[in-house]
Every structure is written in C-alpha cells, then in structure tokens.
mmCIF file of C-alpha atoms and ligand atoms in Angstrom:
data_model
loop_
_atom_site.group_PDB
_atom_site.id
_atom_site.type_symbol
_atom_site.label_atom_id
_atom_site.label_comp_id
_atom_site.label_asym_id
_atom_site.label_seq_id
_atom_site.Cartn_x
_atom_site.Cartn_y
_atom_site.Cartn_z
ATOM 1 C CA MET C 1 110.232 133.025 184.193
ATOM 2 C CA ILE C 2 109.353 132.635 180.082
ATOM 3 C CA ARG C 3 106.093 129.649 181.980
ATOM 4 C CA GLU C 4 105.146 132.305 184.268
ATOM 5 C CA ASN C 5 104.998 135.098 181.581
ATOM 6 C CA LEU C 6 103.209 132.520 179.024
ATOM 7 C CA ASP C 7 100.443 131.385 181.967
ATOM 8 C CA PHE C 8 100.084 135.154 182.199
ATOM 9 C CA VAL C 9 99.386 136.578 178.512
ATOM 10 C CA GLU C 10 97.639 133.177 177.849
ATOM 11 C CA GLU C 11 94.976 134.812 180.841
ATOM 12 C CA ASN C 12 94.913 138.609 179.762
ATOM 13 C CA ILE C 13 94.558 137.475 175.644
ATOM 14 C CA ARG C 14 92.117 135.263 177.278
ATOM 15 C CA LYS C 15 90.157 138.096 178.774
ATOM 16 C CA ALA C 16 90.548 140.054 176.285
ATOM 17 C CA CYS C 17 88.524 137.631 174.913
ATOM 18 C CA GLU C 18 86.160 137.437 177.150
ATOM 19 C CA ARG C 19 85.200 140.941 177.014
ATOM 20 C CA ALA C 20 84.950 141.500 172.921
ATOM 21 C CA GLY C 21 83.393 137.686 173.025
ATOM 22 C CA ARG C 22 85.506 136.006 170.713
ATOM 23 C CA ASP C 23 86.387 132.288 171.016
ATOM 24 C CA ARG C 24 89.894 132.025 171.693
ATOM 25 C CA SER C 25 90.714 130.509 169.206
ATOM 26 C CA GLU C 26 89.815 133.818 166.986
ATOM 27 C CA VAL C 27 93.605 134.601 167.898
ATOM 28 C CA THR C 28 97.119 132.848 168.219
ATOM 29 C CA LEU C 29 99.759 133.993 170.503
ATOM 30 C CA ILE C 30 103.242 134.446 167.759
ATOM 31 C CA ALA C 31 106.000 134.479 170.485
ATOM 32 C CA VAL C 32 108.214 137.180 169.177
ATOM 33 C CA SER C 33 111.641 135.505 170.070
ATOM 34 C CA LYS C 34 114.321 137.619 168.385
ATOM 35 C CA THR C 35 117.908 137.961 169.860
ATOM 36 C CA LYS C 36 116.631 135.027 172.134
ATOM 37 C CA PRO C 37 118.677 131.391 172.865
ATOM 38 C CA VAL C 38 117.166 128.498 171.395
ATOM 39 C CA SER C 39 117.140 127.486 174.606
ATOM 40 C CA ASP C 40 113.949 130.021 175.261
ATOM 41 C CA ILE C 41 112.972 128.806 172.758
ATOM 42 C CA ARG C 42 112.149 125.261 174.032
ATOM 43 C CA GLU C 43 111.049 126.466 177.040
ATOM 44 C CA ALA C 44 107.775 127.961 175.155
ATOM 45 C CA MET C 45 107.460 125.149 173.214
ATOM 46 C CA ALA C 46 107.369 123.074 176.215
ATOM 47 C CA TYR C 47 104.920 125.288 177.658
ATOM 48 C CA GLY C 48 102.614 124.314 174.399
ATOM 49 C CA ILE C 49 103.670 127.190 172.369
ATOM 50 C CA LYS C 50 104.154 126.328 168.529
ATOM 51 C CA THR C 51 104.391 130.036 166.872
ATOM 52 C CA PHE C 52 106.851 132.025 166.750
ATOM 53 C CA GLY C 53 108.002 135.777 164.765
ATOM 54 C CA GLU C 54 111.500 136.753 163.766
ATOM 55 C CA ASN C 55 112.297 139.450 162.107
ATOM 56 C CA LYS C 56 115.567 138.613 160.498
ATOM 57 C CA VAL C 57 116.311 135.903 157.873
ATOM 58 C CA GLN C 58 119.827 135.643 159.623
ATOM 59 C CA GLU C 59 118.075 134.574 162.618
ATOM 60 C CA ILE C 60 115.085 131.709 160.881
ATOM 61 C CA ARG C 61 117.590 130.322 159.329
ATOM 62 C CA ASP C 62 120.236 129.657 162.204
ATOM 63 C CA LYS C 63 117.406 129.214 164.597
ATOM 64 C CA THR C 64 115.776 126.509 161.428
ATOM 65 C CA GLU C 65 118.531 124.695 161.562
ATOM 66 C CA GLU C 66 119.279 123.910 165.151
ATOM 67 C CA ILE C 67 115.793 123.601 166.307
ATOM 68 C CA THR C 68 113.706 121.410 163.433
ATOM 69 C CA GLU C 69 110.641 120.060 165.224
ATOM 70 C CA PRO C 70 107.771 121.801 163.104
ATOM 71 C CA LEU C 71 106.883 124.353 164.256
ATOM 72 C CA ASN C 72 104.966 127.486 162.370
ATOM 73 C CA TRP C 73 107.982 130.882 162.014
ATOM 74 C CA HIS C 74 106.956 133.695 161.168
ATOM 75 C CA MET C 75 108.808 136.449 159.901
ATOM 76 C CA ILE C 76 107.701 139.569 160.747
ATOM 77 C CA GLY C 77 110.664 142.639 160.383
ATOM 78 C CA HIS C 78 111.730 144.592 157.167
ATOM 79 C CA LEU C 79 112.381 141.926 154.703
ATOM 80 C CA GLN C 80 114.486 143.704 151.734
ATOM 81 C CA ALA C 81 113.701 142.051 148.621
ATOM 82 C CA ASN C 82 117.611 140.063 147.951
ATOM 83 C CA LYS C 83 116.289 137.501 151.133
ATOM 84 C CA VAL C 84 113.536 136.292 150.784
ATOM 85 C CA LYS C 85 115.057 132.950 148.493
ATOM 86 C CA TYR C 86 115.606 132.164 151.964
ATOM 87 C CA LEU C 87 112.761 131.877 153.100
ATOM 88 C CA PRO C 88 110.554 129.732 151.118
ATOM 89 C CA GLY C 89 109.512 126.381 153.294
ATOM 90 C CA LYS C 90 111.321 128.000 156.031
ATOM 91 C CA VAL C 91 107.850 130.634 156.979
ATOM 92 C CA CYS C 92 104.816 129.956 156.982
ATOM 93 C CA MET C 93 104.056 134.225 156.499
ATOM 94 C CA ILE C 94 105.557 137.444 155.498
ATOM 95 C CA HIS C 95 104.162 139.861 157.191
ATOM 96 C CA SER C 96 105.865 142.288 156.201
ATOM 97 C CA VAL C 97 105.047 143.462 153.013
ATOM 98 C CA ASP C 98 104.527 146.831 151.568
ATOM 99 C CA ASN C 99 106.123 147.243 148.380
ATOM 100 C CA VAL C 100 105.407 146.026 144.631
ATOM 101 C CA LYS C 101 109.300 145.045 144.773
ATOM 102 C CA LEU C 102 109.184 142.784 147.252
ATOM 103 C CA ALA C 103 106.090 141.371 146.306
ATOM 104 C CA ASP C 104 107.004 140.394 143.094
ATOM 105 C CA GLU C 105 110.073 139.185 144.383
ATOM 106 C CA ILE C 106 108.729 137.247 146.839
ATOM 107 C CA GLU C 107 106.413 135.230 143.257
ATOM 108 C CA LYS C 108 109.401 135.490 141.966
ATOM 109 C CA GLN C 109 110.675 132.926 144.130
ATOM 110 C CA PHE C 110 108.162 130.922 145.137
ATOM 111 C CA ALA C 111 106.870 130.309 141.897
ATOM 112 C CA LYS C 112 110.828 128.444 141.844
ATOM 113 C CA HIS C 113 109.657 126.925 144.892
ATOM 114 C CA ASP C 114 105.858 125.468 143.434
ATOM 115 C CA LEU C 115 104.658 127.442 146.887
ATOM 116 C CA VAL C 116 102.389 129.143 147.168
ATOM 117 C CA ALA C 117 103.661 132.293 150.192
ATOM 118 C CA ASP C 118 101.099 133.935 153.284
ATOM 119 C CA ILE C 119 101.621 137.211 153.373
ATOM 120 C CA LEU C 120 101.088 140.920 155.173
ATOM 121 C CA ILE C 121 100.660 143.959 154.051
ATOM 122 C CA GLU C 122 101.818 146.264 156.110
ATOM 123 C CA VAL C 123 100.344 149.309 157.609
ATOM 124 C CA ASN C 124 101.776 152.384 159.190
ATOM 125 C CA MET C 125 97.914 153.308 160.689
ATOM 126 C CA ALA C 126 99.840 156.735 162.618
ATOM 127 C CA HIS C 127 102.236 157.552 159.801
ATOM 128 C CA GLU C 128 105.656 156.965 161.353
ATOM 129 C CA ASP C 129 108.685 158.856 159.841
ATOM 130 C CA THR C 130 110.675 156.437 161.865
ATOM 131 C CA LYS C 131 108.434 153.538 160.484
ATOM 132 C CA PHE C 132 108.507 151.433 157.079
ATOM 133 C CA GLY C 133 104.318 150.534 155.660
ATOM 134 C CA LEU C 134 101.664 151.766 153.243
ATOM 135 C CA SER C 135 99.521 154.681 154.229
ATOM 136 C CA PRO C 136 95.847 153.444 154.450
ATOM 137 C CA ASP C 137 95.265 155.135 151.214
ATOM 138 C CA GLU C 138 97.717 153.248 149.197
ATOM 139 C CA ALA C 139 96.412 150.177 151.415
ATOM 140 C CA LEU C 140 94.049 149.389 148.480
ATOM 141 C CA GLY C 141 95.439 150.391 145.088
ATOM 142 C CA PHE C 142 98.382 148.409 146.282
ATOM 143 C CA VAL C 143 96.653 144.762 147.118
ATOM 144 C CA ARG C 144 94.788 146.019 143.696
ATOM 145 C CA GLU C 145 97.761 145.645 141.909
ATOM 146 C CA ILE C 146 99.398 142.057 142.962
ATOM 147 C CA SER C 147 96.118 140.683 143.569
ATOM 148 C CA ASP C 148 96.878 138.993 140.568
ATOM 149 C CA ARG C 149 100.605 137.198 141.978
ATOM 150 C CA GLU C 150 99.642 133.330 141.821
ATOM 151 C CA HIS C 151 101.927 132.778 144.111
ATOM 152 C CA ILE C 152 101.275 135.119 146.527
ATOM 153 C CA ARG C 153 98.231 135.090 148.539
ATOM 154 C CA ILE C 154 96.191 137.914 150.219
ATOM 155 C CA ARG C 155 95.169 137.219 153.697
ATOM 156 C CA GLY C 156 95.594 139.939 155.601
ATOM 157 C CA LEU C 157 96.928 143.775 157.062
ATOM 158 C CA MET C 158 99.499 144.084 159.786
ATOM 159 C CA THR C 159 100.350 146.903 161.888
ATOM 160 C CA ILE C 160 102.969 147.745 164.022
ATOM 161 C CA ALA C 161 101.438 151.127 166.175
ATOM 162 C CA PRO C 162 103.113 154.230 168.687
ATOM 163 C CA TYR C 163 105.396 152.512 171.259
ATOM 164 C CA THR C 164 103.429 154.139 173.934
ATOM 165 C CA GLU C 165 103.099 153.930 177.814
ATOM 166 C CA ASP C 166 99.040 153.679 177.199
ATOM 167 C CA PRO C 167 97.649 151.065 175.360
ATOM 168 C CA GLU C 168 94.121 152.978 175.104
ATOM 169 C CA SER C 169 95.541 155.700 173.045
ATOM 170 C CA ASN C 170 96.383 153.133 169.556
ATOM 171 C CA ARG C 171 92.674 152.005 169.959
ATOM 172 C CA VAL C 172 92.309 154.504 167.977
ATOM 173 C CA TYR C 173 94.693 152.688 164.236
ATOM 174 C CA PHE C 174 93.471 148.636 165.746
ATOM 175 C CA LYS C 175 90.645 149.553 165.197
ATOM 176 C CA GLY C 176 91.416 151.606 161.279
ATOM 177 C CA LEU C 177 93.365 148.346 160.322
ATOM 178 C CA ARG C 178 90.380 146.291 161.310
ATOM 179 C CA GLU C 179 87.919 149.220 158.930
ATOM 180 C CA LEU C 180 90.125 149.136 156.179
ATOM 181 C CA MET C 181 90.585 145.294 155.611
ATOM 182 C CA ASN C 182 87.021 144.871 155.802
ATOM 183 C CA LYS C 183 87.117 148.319 153.169
ATOM 184 C CA ILE C 184 89.492 146.123 150.891
ATOM 185 C CA ASN C 185 87.768 143.372 150.901
ATOM 186 C CA ALA C 186 84.337 144.347 149.751
ATOM 187 C CA GLU C 187 85.642 145.665 147.584
ATOM 188 C CA ASN C 188 84.933 142.236 145.643
ATOM 189 C CA ILE C 189 89.196 141.854 143.862
ATOM 190 C CA PRO C 190 89.199 138.523 142.469
ATOM 191 C CA GLY C 191 91.269 136.684 144.542
ATOM 192 C CA VAL C 192 91.320 138.425 147.520
ATOM 193 C CA LYS C 193 89.230 137.886 150.570
ATOM 194 C CA MET C 194 91.794 139.045 153.477
ATOM 195 C CA ASP C 195 90.378 137.763 157.516
ATOM 196 C CA THR C 196 94.010 137.528 158.828
ATOM 197 C CA LEU C 197 94.875 140.454 161.236
ATOM 198 C CA SER C 198 98.038 140.683 162.430
ATOM 199 C CA MET C 199 98.115 143.649 165.708
ATOM 200 C CA GLY C 200 99.387 144.158 168.809
ATOM 201 C CA MET C 201 102.819 143.117 171.083
ATOM 202 C CA THR C 202 103.452 143.425 174.405
ATOM 203 C CA GLY C 203 101.891 147.353 175.145
ATOM 204 C CA ASP C 204 99.107 146.823 173.528
ATOM 205 C CA TYR C 205 97.461 143.114 172.304
ATOM 206 C CA GLN C 206 94.632 143.066 175.279
ATOM 207 C CA VAL C 207 93.236 146.488 173.288
ATOM 208 C CA ALA C 208 93.988 144.682 169.867
ATOM 209 C CA ILE C 209 92.446 141.665 170.990
ATOM 210 C CA GLU C 210 89.084 143.680 171.616
ATOM 211 C CA GLU C 211 89.046 145.355 167.895
ATOM 212 C CA GLY C 212 89.910 141.904 166.259
ATOM 213 C CA ALA C 213 93.744 140.878 166.013
ATOM 214 C CA THR C 214 93.183 137.705 165.190
ATOM 215 C CA PHE C 215 97.966 137.914 165.835
ATOM 216 C CA VAL C 216 99.235 138.772 168.669
ATOM 217 C CA ARG C 217 103.211 139.794 168.280
ATOM 218 C CA VAL C 218 104.782 138.992 172.000
ATOM 219 C CA GLY C 219 108.322 139.126 173.246
ATOM 220 C CA THR C 220 109.563 141.649 176.321
ATOM 221 C CA GLY C 221 106.083 140.265 177.446
ATOM 222 C CA ILE C 222 106.926 136.074 177.317
ATOM 223 C CA PHE C 223 110.879 136.610 176.912
ATOM 224 C CA GLY C 224 112.032 139.111 178.737
ATOM 225 C CA GLU C 225 114.030 142.697 177.674
ATOM 226 C CA ARG C 226 116.199 142.455 174.257
ATOM 227 C CA ASP C 227 119.963 143.038 174.266
ATOM 228 C CA TYR C 228 120.858 144.286 171.506
ATOM 229 C CA THR C 229 124.297 145.120 173.353
ATOM 230 C CA LYS C 230 126.111 142.589 172.697
ATOM 231 C CA SER C 231 126.132 141.907 168.884
HETATM 232 C C1 PLP Q 301 110.089 142.768 167.866
HETATM 233 C C2 PLP Q 301 108.517 142.819 167.904
HETATM 234 C C3 PLP Q 301 107.293 142.843 168.269
HETATM 235 C C4 PLP Q 301 107.014 141.916 169.533
HETATM 236 O O1 PLP Q 301 107.756 143.589 170.548
HETATM 237 P P1 PLP Q 301 107.455 143.776 172.277
HETATM 238 O O2 PLP Q 301 107.199 144.206 173.001
HETATM 239 O O3 PLP Q 301 108.849 142.507 172.348
HETATM 240 O O4 PLP Q 301 106.010 142.325 172.396
HETATM 241 C C5 PLP Q 301 106.522 142.912 167.340
HETATM 242 N N1 PLP Q 301 106.384 143.281 166.072
HETATM 243 C C6 PLP Q 301 107.573 143.848 165.478
HETATM 244 C C7 PLP Q 301 106.633 143.462 164.419
HETATM 245 C C8 PLP Q 301 108.675 143.304 166.024
HETATM 246 O O5 PLP Q 301 110.040 143.627 165.303
#
C-alpha cells in the first residue's frame, strides 16, 4: 500500500509543480513516519524516500538507532528545550522554533558539537489557539532577535494550516507565509537569507506547492491513518 500511496503522492506533486511552473526538484517530500513502525519506513526507503519527519525526540532516537542507513531526519513537532541535547548530529532540520529559550538551547547544544543547526521558524498563520508558533506579526522581531546566534542558521518558515476538508481555504495561509518570508528577507538582516517554506500536509500539499512550498510534510497520505490508541 505504501508504494501505491507514494506513486499517487508523487504524481500529485509533479502535477502541482507543473501547474505552478515550478521544477519538481524545488519541492522535497518529507514522509512523516511518526507513530509508524520501522518496517513502514523501510518500505518507503525501498521506494527511494530518504527524508522522514518525526514529531517526538524519543521516536527519532529509537528509529535512528534501528535504521543506520544515512537518511535525512526532520524534527517537525513541538520541541521542549530540555530535549534539544539529543538532536545534534541526528536531525538535519528543526521545523518548530518559536521561542527564544528554545533557540538559545539549540545554540548551546549545537555549539557543544561544533555544528550549525538548520532551523525554521514556526508561524501560526491562522491564529489558532490550539497551535504552537509565533503570530505573523511576531516573526520579524523574533528572527532579528536570534539572528546573531552562531550555531543557528535560519533557513525559512514553517506553518501548520488548519484542518479542513477544503484545501483551497488554506491557500491564503500558504501565500501569507511566502509573503512573510519575502518581507523578512527584504529587511536584509545580517546573516539571514531564507529560502525554505515548510507547508502543506496530506490534505493540502498540492495547494501549498502552488504557493511556493519547498518542503511538504505528508504522513497519512503515505502511511495511512495513525493509531494513537496503542501508546
Ligand atoms: C503529523 C504531522 C504532519 C503530517 O500530517 P498528515 O495529515 O498525516 O499528512 C505534518 N506536519 C506536522 C507538523 C505533523 O505533526
């Protein structure tokens, strides 16, 4: 099933790129494997997928212990500062940075390993109370504030759009995130040149690609529904 799902998702990505006049190589599919077993990840690897997303530090630790092949792991979920110490050398990007305390801890832990963390700033575009992330108004100030950290490279912005049956209704948020990135880039903050937009999930990745996504994070559409009753 995973193989067929990946065929379907890949075809949709290709078509969305075509509609938007973008090259397929501009968009990276992150296979969101949270809650899913290593056997599922191996099936996606056999298809050629090398980029996986997880939202829990412990799960990244467990899975990278079992799967030693070189893969690109992305931390896409809410991150507590006390867990950052497990991430240097394990993940290639942290998508969910939204407070100075967390940024300072990333700076500290990656400095210890002499590594630079690629991060995205999480923005709550729809101002949903239930979601993490900065409001769009706070993003510029936050980028300015953490821009001098030597072991952090701010690569771009990430958003989780509202759950909806109608992907078109999220277009405004994806467009808004792209415009926000352009606006912040135009400020010419020393050391800040963002090129990455992580937006779009199973329900809306095609619209996100049309609006400029460079990473789409697809879980259910690849691995099927998640079962949270077991844990
Ligand atoms: C779970 C998750 C996804 C994937 O969601 P699907 O709707 O299953 O594609 C994407 N992004 C984040 C941050 C997630 O936590």
